[in-house]
mmCIF file of C-alpha atoms in Angstrom:
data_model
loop_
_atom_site.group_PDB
_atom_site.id
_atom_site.type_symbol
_atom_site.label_atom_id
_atom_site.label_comp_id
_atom_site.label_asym_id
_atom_site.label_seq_id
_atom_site.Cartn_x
_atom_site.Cartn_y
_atom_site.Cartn_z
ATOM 1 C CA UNK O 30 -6.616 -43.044 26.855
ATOM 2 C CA UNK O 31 -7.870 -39.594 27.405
ATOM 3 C CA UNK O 32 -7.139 -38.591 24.100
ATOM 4 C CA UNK O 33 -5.162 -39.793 20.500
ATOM 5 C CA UNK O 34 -3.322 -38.422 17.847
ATOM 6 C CA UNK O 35 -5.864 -37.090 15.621
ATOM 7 C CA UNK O 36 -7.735 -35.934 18.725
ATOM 8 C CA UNK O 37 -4.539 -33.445 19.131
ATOM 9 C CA UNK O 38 -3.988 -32.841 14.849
ATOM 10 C CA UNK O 39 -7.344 -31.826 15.071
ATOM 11 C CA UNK O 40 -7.436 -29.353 18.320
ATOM 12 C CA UNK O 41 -4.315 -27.465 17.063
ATOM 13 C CA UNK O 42 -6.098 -27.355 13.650
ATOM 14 C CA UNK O 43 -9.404 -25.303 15.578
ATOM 15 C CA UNK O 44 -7.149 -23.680 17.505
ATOM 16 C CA UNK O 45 -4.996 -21.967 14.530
ATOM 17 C CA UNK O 46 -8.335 -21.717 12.249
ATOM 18 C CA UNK O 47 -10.486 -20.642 14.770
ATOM 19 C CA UNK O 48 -13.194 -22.916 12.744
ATOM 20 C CA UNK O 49 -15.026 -26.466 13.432
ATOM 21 C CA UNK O 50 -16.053 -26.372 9.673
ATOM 22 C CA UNK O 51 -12.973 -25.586 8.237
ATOM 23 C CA UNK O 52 -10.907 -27.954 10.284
ATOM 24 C CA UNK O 53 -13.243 -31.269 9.667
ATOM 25 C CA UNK O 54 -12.944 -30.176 6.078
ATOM 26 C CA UNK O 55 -8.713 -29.826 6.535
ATOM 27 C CA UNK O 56 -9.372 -33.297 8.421
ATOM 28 C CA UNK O 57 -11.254 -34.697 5.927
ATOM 29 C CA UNK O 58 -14.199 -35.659 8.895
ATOM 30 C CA UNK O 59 -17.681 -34.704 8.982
ATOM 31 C CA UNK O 60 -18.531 -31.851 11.064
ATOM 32 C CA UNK O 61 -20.848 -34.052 13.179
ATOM 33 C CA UNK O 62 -17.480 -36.209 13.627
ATOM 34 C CA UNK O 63 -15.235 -33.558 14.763
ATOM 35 C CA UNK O 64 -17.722 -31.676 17.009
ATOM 36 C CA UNK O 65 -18.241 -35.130 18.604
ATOM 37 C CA UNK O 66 -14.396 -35.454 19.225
ATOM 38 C CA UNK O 67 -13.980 -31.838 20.780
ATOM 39 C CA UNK O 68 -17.078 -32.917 23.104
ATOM 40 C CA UNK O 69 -15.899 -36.224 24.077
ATOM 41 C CA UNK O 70 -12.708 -34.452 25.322
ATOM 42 C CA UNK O 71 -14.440 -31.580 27.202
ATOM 43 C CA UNK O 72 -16.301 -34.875 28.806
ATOM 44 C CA UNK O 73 -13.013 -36.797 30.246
ATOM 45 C CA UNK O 74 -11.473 -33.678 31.182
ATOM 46 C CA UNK O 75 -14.720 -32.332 32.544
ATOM 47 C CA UNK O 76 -14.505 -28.834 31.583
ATOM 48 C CA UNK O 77 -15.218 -26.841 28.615
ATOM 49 C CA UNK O 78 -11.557 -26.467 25.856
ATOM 50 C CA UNK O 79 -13.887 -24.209 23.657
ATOM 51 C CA UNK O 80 -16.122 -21.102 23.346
ATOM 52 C CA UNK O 81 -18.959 -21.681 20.445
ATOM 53 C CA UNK O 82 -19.324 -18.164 19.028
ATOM 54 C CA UNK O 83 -21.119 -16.854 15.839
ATOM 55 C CA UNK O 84 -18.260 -16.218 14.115
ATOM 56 C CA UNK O 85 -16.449 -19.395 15.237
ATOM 57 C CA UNK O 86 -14.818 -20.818 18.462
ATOM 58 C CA UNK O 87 -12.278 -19.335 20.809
ATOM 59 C CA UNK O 88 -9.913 -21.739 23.161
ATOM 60 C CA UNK O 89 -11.201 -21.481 26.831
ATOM 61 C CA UNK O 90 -7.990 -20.414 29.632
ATOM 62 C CA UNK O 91 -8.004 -25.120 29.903
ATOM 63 C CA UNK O 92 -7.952 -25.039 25.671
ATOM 64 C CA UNK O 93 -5.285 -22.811 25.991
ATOM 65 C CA UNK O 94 -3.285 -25.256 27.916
ATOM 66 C CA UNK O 95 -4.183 -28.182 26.430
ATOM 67 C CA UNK O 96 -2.964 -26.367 22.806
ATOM 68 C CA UNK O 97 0.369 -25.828 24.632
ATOM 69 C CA UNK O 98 0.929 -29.334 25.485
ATOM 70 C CA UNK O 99 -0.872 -30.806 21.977
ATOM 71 C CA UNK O 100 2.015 -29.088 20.215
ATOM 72 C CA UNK O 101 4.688 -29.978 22.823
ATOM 73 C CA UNK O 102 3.010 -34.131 22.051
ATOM 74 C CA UNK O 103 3.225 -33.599 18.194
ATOM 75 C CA UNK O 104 6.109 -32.043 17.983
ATOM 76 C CA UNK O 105 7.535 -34.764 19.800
ATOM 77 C CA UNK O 106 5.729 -37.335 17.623
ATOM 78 C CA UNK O 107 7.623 -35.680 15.044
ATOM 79 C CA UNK O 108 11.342 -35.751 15.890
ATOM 80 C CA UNK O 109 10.521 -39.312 17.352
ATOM 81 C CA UNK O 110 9.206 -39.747 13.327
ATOM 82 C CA UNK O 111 12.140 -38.533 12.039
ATOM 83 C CA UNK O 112 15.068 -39.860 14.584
ATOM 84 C CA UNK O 113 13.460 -43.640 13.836
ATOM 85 C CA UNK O 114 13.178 -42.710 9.563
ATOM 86 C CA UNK O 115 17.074 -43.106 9.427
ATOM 87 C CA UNK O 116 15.657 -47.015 9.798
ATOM 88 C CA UNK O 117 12.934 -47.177 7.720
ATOM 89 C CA UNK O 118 12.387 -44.873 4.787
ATOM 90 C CA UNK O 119 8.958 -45.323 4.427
ATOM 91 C CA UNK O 120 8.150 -43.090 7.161
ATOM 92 C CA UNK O 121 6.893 -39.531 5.829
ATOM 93 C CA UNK O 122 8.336 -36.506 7.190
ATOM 94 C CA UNK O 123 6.355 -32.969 7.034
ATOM 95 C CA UNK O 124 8.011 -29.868 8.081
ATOM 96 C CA UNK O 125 6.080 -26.706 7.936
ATOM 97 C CA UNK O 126 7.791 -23.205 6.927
ATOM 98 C CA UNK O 127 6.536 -19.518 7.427
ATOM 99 C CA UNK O 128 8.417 -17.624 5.655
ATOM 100 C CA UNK O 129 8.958 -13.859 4.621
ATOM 101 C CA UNK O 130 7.998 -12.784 1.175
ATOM 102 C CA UNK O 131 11.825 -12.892 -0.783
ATOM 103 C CA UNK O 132 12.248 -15.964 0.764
ATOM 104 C CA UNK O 133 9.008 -17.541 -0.736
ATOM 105 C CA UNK O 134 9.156 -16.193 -3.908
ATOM 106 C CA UNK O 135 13.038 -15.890 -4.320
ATOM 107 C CA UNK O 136 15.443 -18.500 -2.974
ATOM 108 C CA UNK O 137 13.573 -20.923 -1.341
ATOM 109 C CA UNK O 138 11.908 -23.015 -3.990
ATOM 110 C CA UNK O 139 15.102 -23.134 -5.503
ATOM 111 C CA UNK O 140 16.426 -24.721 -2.584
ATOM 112 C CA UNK O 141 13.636 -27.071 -1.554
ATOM 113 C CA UNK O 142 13.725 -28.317 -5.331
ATOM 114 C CA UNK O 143 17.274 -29.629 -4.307
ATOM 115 C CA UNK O 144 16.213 -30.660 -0.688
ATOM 116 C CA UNK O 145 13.257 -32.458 -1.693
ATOM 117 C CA UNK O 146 14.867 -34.578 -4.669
ATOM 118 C CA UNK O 147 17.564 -35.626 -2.009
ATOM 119 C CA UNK O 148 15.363 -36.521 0.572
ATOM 120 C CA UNK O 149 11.918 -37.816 -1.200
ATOM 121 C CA UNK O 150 10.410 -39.157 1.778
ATOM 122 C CA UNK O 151 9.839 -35.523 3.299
ATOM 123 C CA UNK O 152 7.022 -33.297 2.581
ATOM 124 C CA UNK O 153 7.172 -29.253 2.590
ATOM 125 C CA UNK O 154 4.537 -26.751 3.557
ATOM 126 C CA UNK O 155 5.944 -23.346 2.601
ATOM 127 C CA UNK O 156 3.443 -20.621 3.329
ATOM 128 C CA UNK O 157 4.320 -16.650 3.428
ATOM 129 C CA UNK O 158 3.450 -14.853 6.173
ATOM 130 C CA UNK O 159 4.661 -11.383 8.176
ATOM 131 C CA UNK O 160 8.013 -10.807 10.711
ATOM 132 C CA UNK O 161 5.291 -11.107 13.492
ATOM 133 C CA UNK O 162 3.006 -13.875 12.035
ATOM 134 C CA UNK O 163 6.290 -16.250 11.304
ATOM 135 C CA UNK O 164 7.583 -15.453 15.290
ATOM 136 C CA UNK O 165 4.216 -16.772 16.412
ATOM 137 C CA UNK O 166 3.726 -19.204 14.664
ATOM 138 C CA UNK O 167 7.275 -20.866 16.126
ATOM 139 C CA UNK O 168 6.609 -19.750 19.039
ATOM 140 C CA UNK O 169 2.843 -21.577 19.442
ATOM 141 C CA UNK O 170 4.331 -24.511 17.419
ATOM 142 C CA UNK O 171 1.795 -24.553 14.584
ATOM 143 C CA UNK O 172 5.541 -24.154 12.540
ATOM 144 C CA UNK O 173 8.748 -26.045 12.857
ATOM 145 C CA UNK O 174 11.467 -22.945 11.004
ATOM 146 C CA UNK O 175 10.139 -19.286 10.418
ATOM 147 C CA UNK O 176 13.009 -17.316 7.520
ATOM 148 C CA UNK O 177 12.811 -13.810 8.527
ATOM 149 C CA UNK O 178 14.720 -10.812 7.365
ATOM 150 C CA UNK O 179 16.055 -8.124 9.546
ATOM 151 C CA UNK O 180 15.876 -7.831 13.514
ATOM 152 C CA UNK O 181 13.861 -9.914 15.334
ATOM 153 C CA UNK O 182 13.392 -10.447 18.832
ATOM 154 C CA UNK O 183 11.967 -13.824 19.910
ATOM 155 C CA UNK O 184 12.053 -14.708 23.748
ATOM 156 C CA UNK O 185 12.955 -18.499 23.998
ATOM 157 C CA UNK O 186 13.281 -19.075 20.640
ATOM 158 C CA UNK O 187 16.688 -19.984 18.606
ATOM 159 C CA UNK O 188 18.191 -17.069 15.947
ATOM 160 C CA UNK O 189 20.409 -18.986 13.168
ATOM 161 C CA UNK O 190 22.048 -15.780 10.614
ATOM 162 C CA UNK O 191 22.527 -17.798 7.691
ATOM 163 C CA UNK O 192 23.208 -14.769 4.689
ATOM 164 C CA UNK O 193 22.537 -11.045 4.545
ATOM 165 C CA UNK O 194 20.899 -9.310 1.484
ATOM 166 C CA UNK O 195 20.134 -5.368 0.858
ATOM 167 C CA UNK O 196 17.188 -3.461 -0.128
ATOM 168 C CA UNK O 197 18.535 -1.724 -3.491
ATOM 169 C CA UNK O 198 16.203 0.787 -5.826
ATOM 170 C CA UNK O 199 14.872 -0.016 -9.071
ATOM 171 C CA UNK O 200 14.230 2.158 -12.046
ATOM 172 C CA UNK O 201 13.886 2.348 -15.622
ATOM 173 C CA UNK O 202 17.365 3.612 -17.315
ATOM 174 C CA UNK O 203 15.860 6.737 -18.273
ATOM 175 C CA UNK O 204 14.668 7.332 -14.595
ATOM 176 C CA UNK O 205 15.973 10.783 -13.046
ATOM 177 C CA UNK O 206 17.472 8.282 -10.042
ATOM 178 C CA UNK O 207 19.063 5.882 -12.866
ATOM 179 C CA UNK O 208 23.040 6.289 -12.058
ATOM 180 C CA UNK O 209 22.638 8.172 -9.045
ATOM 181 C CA UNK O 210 25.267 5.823 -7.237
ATOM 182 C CA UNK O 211 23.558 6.081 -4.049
ATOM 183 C CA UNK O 212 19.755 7.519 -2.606
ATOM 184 C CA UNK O 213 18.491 8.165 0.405
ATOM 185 C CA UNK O 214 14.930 6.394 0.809
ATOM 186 C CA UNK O 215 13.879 9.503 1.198
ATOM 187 C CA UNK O 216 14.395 11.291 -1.536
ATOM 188 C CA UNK O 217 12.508 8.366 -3.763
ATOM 189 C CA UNK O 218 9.290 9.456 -1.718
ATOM 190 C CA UNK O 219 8.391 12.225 -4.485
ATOM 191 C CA UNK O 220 8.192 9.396 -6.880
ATOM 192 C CA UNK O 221 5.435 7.255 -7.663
ATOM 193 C CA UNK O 222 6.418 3.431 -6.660
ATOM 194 C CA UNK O 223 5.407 0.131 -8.106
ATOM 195 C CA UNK O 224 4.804 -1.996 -4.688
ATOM 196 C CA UNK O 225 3.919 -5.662 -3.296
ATOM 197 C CA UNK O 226 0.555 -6.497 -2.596
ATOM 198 C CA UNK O 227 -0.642 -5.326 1.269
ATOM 199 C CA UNK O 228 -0.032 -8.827 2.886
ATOM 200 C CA UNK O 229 3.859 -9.329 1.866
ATOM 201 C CA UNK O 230 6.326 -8.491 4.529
ATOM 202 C CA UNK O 231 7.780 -5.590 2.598
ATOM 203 C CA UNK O 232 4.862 -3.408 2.020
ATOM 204 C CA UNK O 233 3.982 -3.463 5.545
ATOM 205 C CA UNK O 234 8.318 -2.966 6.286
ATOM 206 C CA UNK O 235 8.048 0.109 3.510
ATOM 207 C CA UNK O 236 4.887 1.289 5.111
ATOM 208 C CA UNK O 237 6.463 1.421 8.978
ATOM 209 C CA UNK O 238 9.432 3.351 7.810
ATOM 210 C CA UNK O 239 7.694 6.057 5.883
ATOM 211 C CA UNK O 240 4.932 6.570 8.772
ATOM 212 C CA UNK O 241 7.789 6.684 10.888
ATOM 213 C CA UNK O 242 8.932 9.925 8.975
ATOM 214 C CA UNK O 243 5.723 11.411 8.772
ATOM 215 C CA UNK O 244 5.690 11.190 5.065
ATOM 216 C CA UNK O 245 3.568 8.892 2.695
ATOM 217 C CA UNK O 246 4.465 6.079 0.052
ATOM 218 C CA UNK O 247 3.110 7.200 -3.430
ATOM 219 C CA UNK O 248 1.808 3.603 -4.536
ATOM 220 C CA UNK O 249 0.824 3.668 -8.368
ATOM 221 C CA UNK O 250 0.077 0.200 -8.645
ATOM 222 C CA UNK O 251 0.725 -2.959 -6.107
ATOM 223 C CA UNK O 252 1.818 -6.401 -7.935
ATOM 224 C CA UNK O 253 1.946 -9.875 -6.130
ATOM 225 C CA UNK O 254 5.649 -10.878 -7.228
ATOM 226 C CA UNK O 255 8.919 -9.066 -7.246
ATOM 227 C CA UNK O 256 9.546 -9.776 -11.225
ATOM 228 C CA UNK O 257 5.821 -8.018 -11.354
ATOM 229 C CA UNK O 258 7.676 -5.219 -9.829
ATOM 230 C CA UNK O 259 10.768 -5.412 -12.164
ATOM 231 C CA UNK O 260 8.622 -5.182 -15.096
ATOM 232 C CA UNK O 261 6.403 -2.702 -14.188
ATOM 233 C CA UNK O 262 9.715 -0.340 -13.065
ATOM 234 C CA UNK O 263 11.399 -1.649 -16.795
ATOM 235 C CA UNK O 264 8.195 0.559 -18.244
ATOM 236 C CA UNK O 265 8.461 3.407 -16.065
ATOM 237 C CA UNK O 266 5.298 3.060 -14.303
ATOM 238 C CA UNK O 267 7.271 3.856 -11.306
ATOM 239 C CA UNK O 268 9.921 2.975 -8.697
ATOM 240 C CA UNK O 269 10.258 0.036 -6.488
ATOM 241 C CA UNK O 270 12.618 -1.098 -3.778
ATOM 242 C CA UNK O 271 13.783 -4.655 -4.046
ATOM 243 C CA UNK O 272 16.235 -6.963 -2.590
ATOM 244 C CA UNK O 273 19.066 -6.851 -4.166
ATOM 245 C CA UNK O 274 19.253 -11.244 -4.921
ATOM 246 C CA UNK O 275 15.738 -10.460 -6.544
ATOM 247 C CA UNK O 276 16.906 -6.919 -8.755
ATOM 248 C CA UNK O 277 20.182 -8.736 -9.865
ATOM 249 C CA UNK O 278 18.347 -12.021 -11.231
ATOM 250 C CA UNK O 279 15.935 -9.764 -12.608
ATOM 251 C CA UNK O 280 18.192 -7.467 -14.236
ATOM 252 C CA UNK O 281 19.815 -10.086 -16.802
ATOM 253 C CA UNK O 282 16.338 -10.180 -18.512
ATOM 254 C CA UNK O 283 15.010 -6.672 -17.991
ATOM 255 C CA UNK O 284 16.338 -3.293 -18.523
ATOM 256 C CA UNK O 285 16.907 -1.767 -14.801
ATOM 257 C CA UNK O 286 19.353 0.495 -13.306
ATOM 258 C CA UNK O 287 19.870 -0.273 -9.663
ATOM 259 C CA UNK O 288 20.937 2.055 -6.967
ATOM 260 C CA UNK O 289 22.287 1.747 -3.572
ATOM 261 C CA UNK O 290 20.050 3.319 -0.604
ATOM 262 C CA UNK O 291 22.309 4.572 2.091
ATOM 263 C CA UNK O 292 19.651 4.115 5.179
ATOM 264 C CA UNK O 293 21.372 2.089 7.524
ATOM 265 C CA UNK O 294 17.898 -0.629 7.474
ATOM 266 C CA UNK O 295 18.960 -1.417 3.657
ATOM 267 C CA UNK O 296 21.072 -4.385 4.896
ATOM 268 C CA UNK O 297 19.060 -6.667 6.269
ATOM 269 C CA UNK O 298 20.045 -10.417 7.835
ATOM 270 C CA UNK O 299 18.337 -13.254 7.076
ATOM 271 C CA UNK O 300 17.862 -15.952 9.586
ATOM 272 C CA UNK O 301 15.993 -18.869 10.485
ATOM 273 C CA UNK O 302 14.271 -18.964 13.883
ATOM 274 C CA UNK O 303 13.007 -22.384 15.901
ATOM 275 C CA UNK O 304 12.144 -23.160 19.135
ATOM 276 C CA UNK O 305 14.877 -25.823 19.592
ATOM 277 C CA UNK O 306 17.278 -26.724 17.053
ATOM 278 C CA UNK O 307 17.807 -30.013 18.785
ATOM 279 C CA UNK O 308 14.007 -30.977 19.403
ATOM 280 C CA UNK O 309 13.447 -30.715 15.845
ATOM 281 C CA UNK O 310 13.094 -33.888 13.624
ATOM 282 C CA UNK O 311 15.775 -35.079 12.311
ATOM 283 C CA UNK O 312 15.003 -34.338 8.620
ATOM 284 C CA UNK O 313 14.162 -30.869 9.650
ATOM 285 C CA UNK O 314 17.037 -30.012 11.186
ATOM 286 C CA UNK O 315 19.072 -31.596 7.584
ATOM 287 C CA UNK O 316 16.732 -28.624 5.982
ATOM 288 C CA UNK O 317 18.327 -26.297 8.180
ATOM 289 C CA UNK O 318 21.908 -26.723 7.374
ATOM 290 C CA UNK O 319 20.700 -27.785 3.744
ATOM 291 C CA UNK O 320 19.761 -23.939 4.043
ATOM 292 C CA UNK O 321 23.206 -22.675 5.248
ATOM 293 C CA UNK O 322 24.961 -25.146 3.223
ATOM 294 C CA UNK O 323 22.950 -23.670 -0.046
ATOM 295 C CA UNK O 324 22.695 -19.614 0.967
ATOM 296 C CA UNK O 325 26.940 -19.760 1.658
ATOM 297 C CA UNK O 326 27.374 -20.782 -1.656
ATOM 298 C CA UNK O 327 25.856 -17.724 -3.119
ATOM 299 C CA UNK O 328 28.872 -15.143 -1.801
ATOM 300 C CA UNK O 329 26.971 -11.240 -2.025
ATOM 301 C CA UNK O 330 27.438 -9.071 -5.370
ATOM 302 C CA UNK O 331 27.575 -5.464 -4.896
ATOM 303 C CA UNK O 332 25.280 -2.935 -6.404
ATOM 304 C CA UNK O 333 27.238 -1.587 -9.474
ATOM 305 C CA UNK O 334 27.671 2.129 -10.338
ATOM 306 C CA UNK O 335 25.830 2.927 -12.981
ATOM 307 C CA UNK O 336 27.152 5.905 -14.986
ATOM 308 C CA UNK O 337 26.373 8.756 -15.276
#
């Protein structure tokens, strides 16, 4: 054999942390170990798979192939893990998620709660990342299903629309904007906003559309969740723009006045994107319509009018 399993686990590892250190600690080997299996490959294949560097290691034009068909193998391994666990449920299934920020923080731990008690024999990785980061990461295989929101263009890759949600404003009742029945995004800008911290997918969306305009985002303080947001906004410490699923479950604790924002981007689709529906294991693809199944039941509220 030229190579095994955790000779691949551990390539794509380097390969996505750019880092022999960090992936023999992720691998639980020694660093003498793990160099040792990186140079025993270079030897059968003859030719170098990585770059040593000061600030790490880089995959050589060979790594690069040999990444793309390590993540074909695994994934693979995978669905052949998960087609046979229907026979034996002591096999372990993982499935890894990228997902936006609303769908981290929002609806999907409610969800996986419900998957994961129904199927106990699967394991979750659910880490937020950006639109761009999540389409990557399907597309070099280091996840099985990216949840994105809003367009998204992904050569190769499988689009499943599975709800639609809306960007809404929030602001304390006594808020000029409070009961303004709908607001241009634009006319918030001479507001001070309460905003998510700079890696969530909605400060860098916010952050695109203003430079767009030519104008600039008044940021008065940056918080790491959206009921951060909702509380900061209930004190007046400034305006935010939230998704509307987040603002409404918010709202039955806090005192907010939401308002619709007529810019056409408001509405935004969610969907979940994979490289092949059918290639995926069989327990991920039950997560999948576990997804649909779970999101349909949730039919969309409209922003109320608040009065005048």
């Amino acid at each position: 054999m030229l190579f095994d399993l955790t000779d691949l686990r551990l390539f794509i590892l380097i390969a996505e942390l750019n880092s022999l250190t960090r992936s023999a600690e992720r691998m639980n080997m020694s660093l003498a170990a793990t160099s040792n299996r990186i140079k025993e490959l270079e030897t059968r294949f003859g030719m170098r798979l990585l770059y040593r560097e000061s600030k790490g290691v880089q995959l050589t034009p060979a790594g690069q192939t040999f990444l793309s068909h390590a993540q074909q193998f695994m994934q693979q391994v995978e669905r052949l893990k998960g087609d046979m666990q229907q026979y034996n449920n002591g096999i372990k299934g993982y499935i890894r998620i990228f997902a936006n920020t609303t769908a981290v923080t929002e609806f999907m731990p409610e969800i996986l709660g419900k998957f994961l008690t129904l199927h106990p024999q699967v394991n979750v990785a659910l880490e937020e990342r950006l639109n761009h980061d999540i389409m990557r990461g399907i597309q070099e295989g280091t996840a099985d299903i990216g949840i994105v929101a809003g367009p998204v263009q992904g050569e190769g890759l499988e689009i499943l629309n599975f709800s639609t949600d809306r960007l809404v404003l929030a602001t304390a009742l006594e808020h000029p904007l409070a009961g303004a029945g709908k607001v241009a995004f634009a006319e918030t800008l001479e507001y001070e906003h309460v905003g998510l911290h700079e890696g969530s997918t909605l400060h860098h969306f916010l952050n695109r559309i203003v430079s767009e305009s030519g104008q600039r985002l008044k940021l008065r303080i940056q918080v790491r969740s959206f009921e951060a947001m909702c509380r900061m906004v209930e004190t007046n410490v400034g305006i935010g723009i939230v998704p509307h699923s987040a603002a409404l479950r918010h709202k039955q604790t806090m005192q907010l006045s939401l308002t619709e924002l007529t810019d056409p981007w408001s509405v935004r689709e969610r969907s979940m994107v994979v490289q092949n529906l059918d290639a995926l294991p069989l327990y991920a693809r039950d997560l999948v319509e576990f997804i649909k199944q779970q999101t349909a039941q949730v039919p969309p509220v409209p922003v109320e009018k608040e009065a005048a």
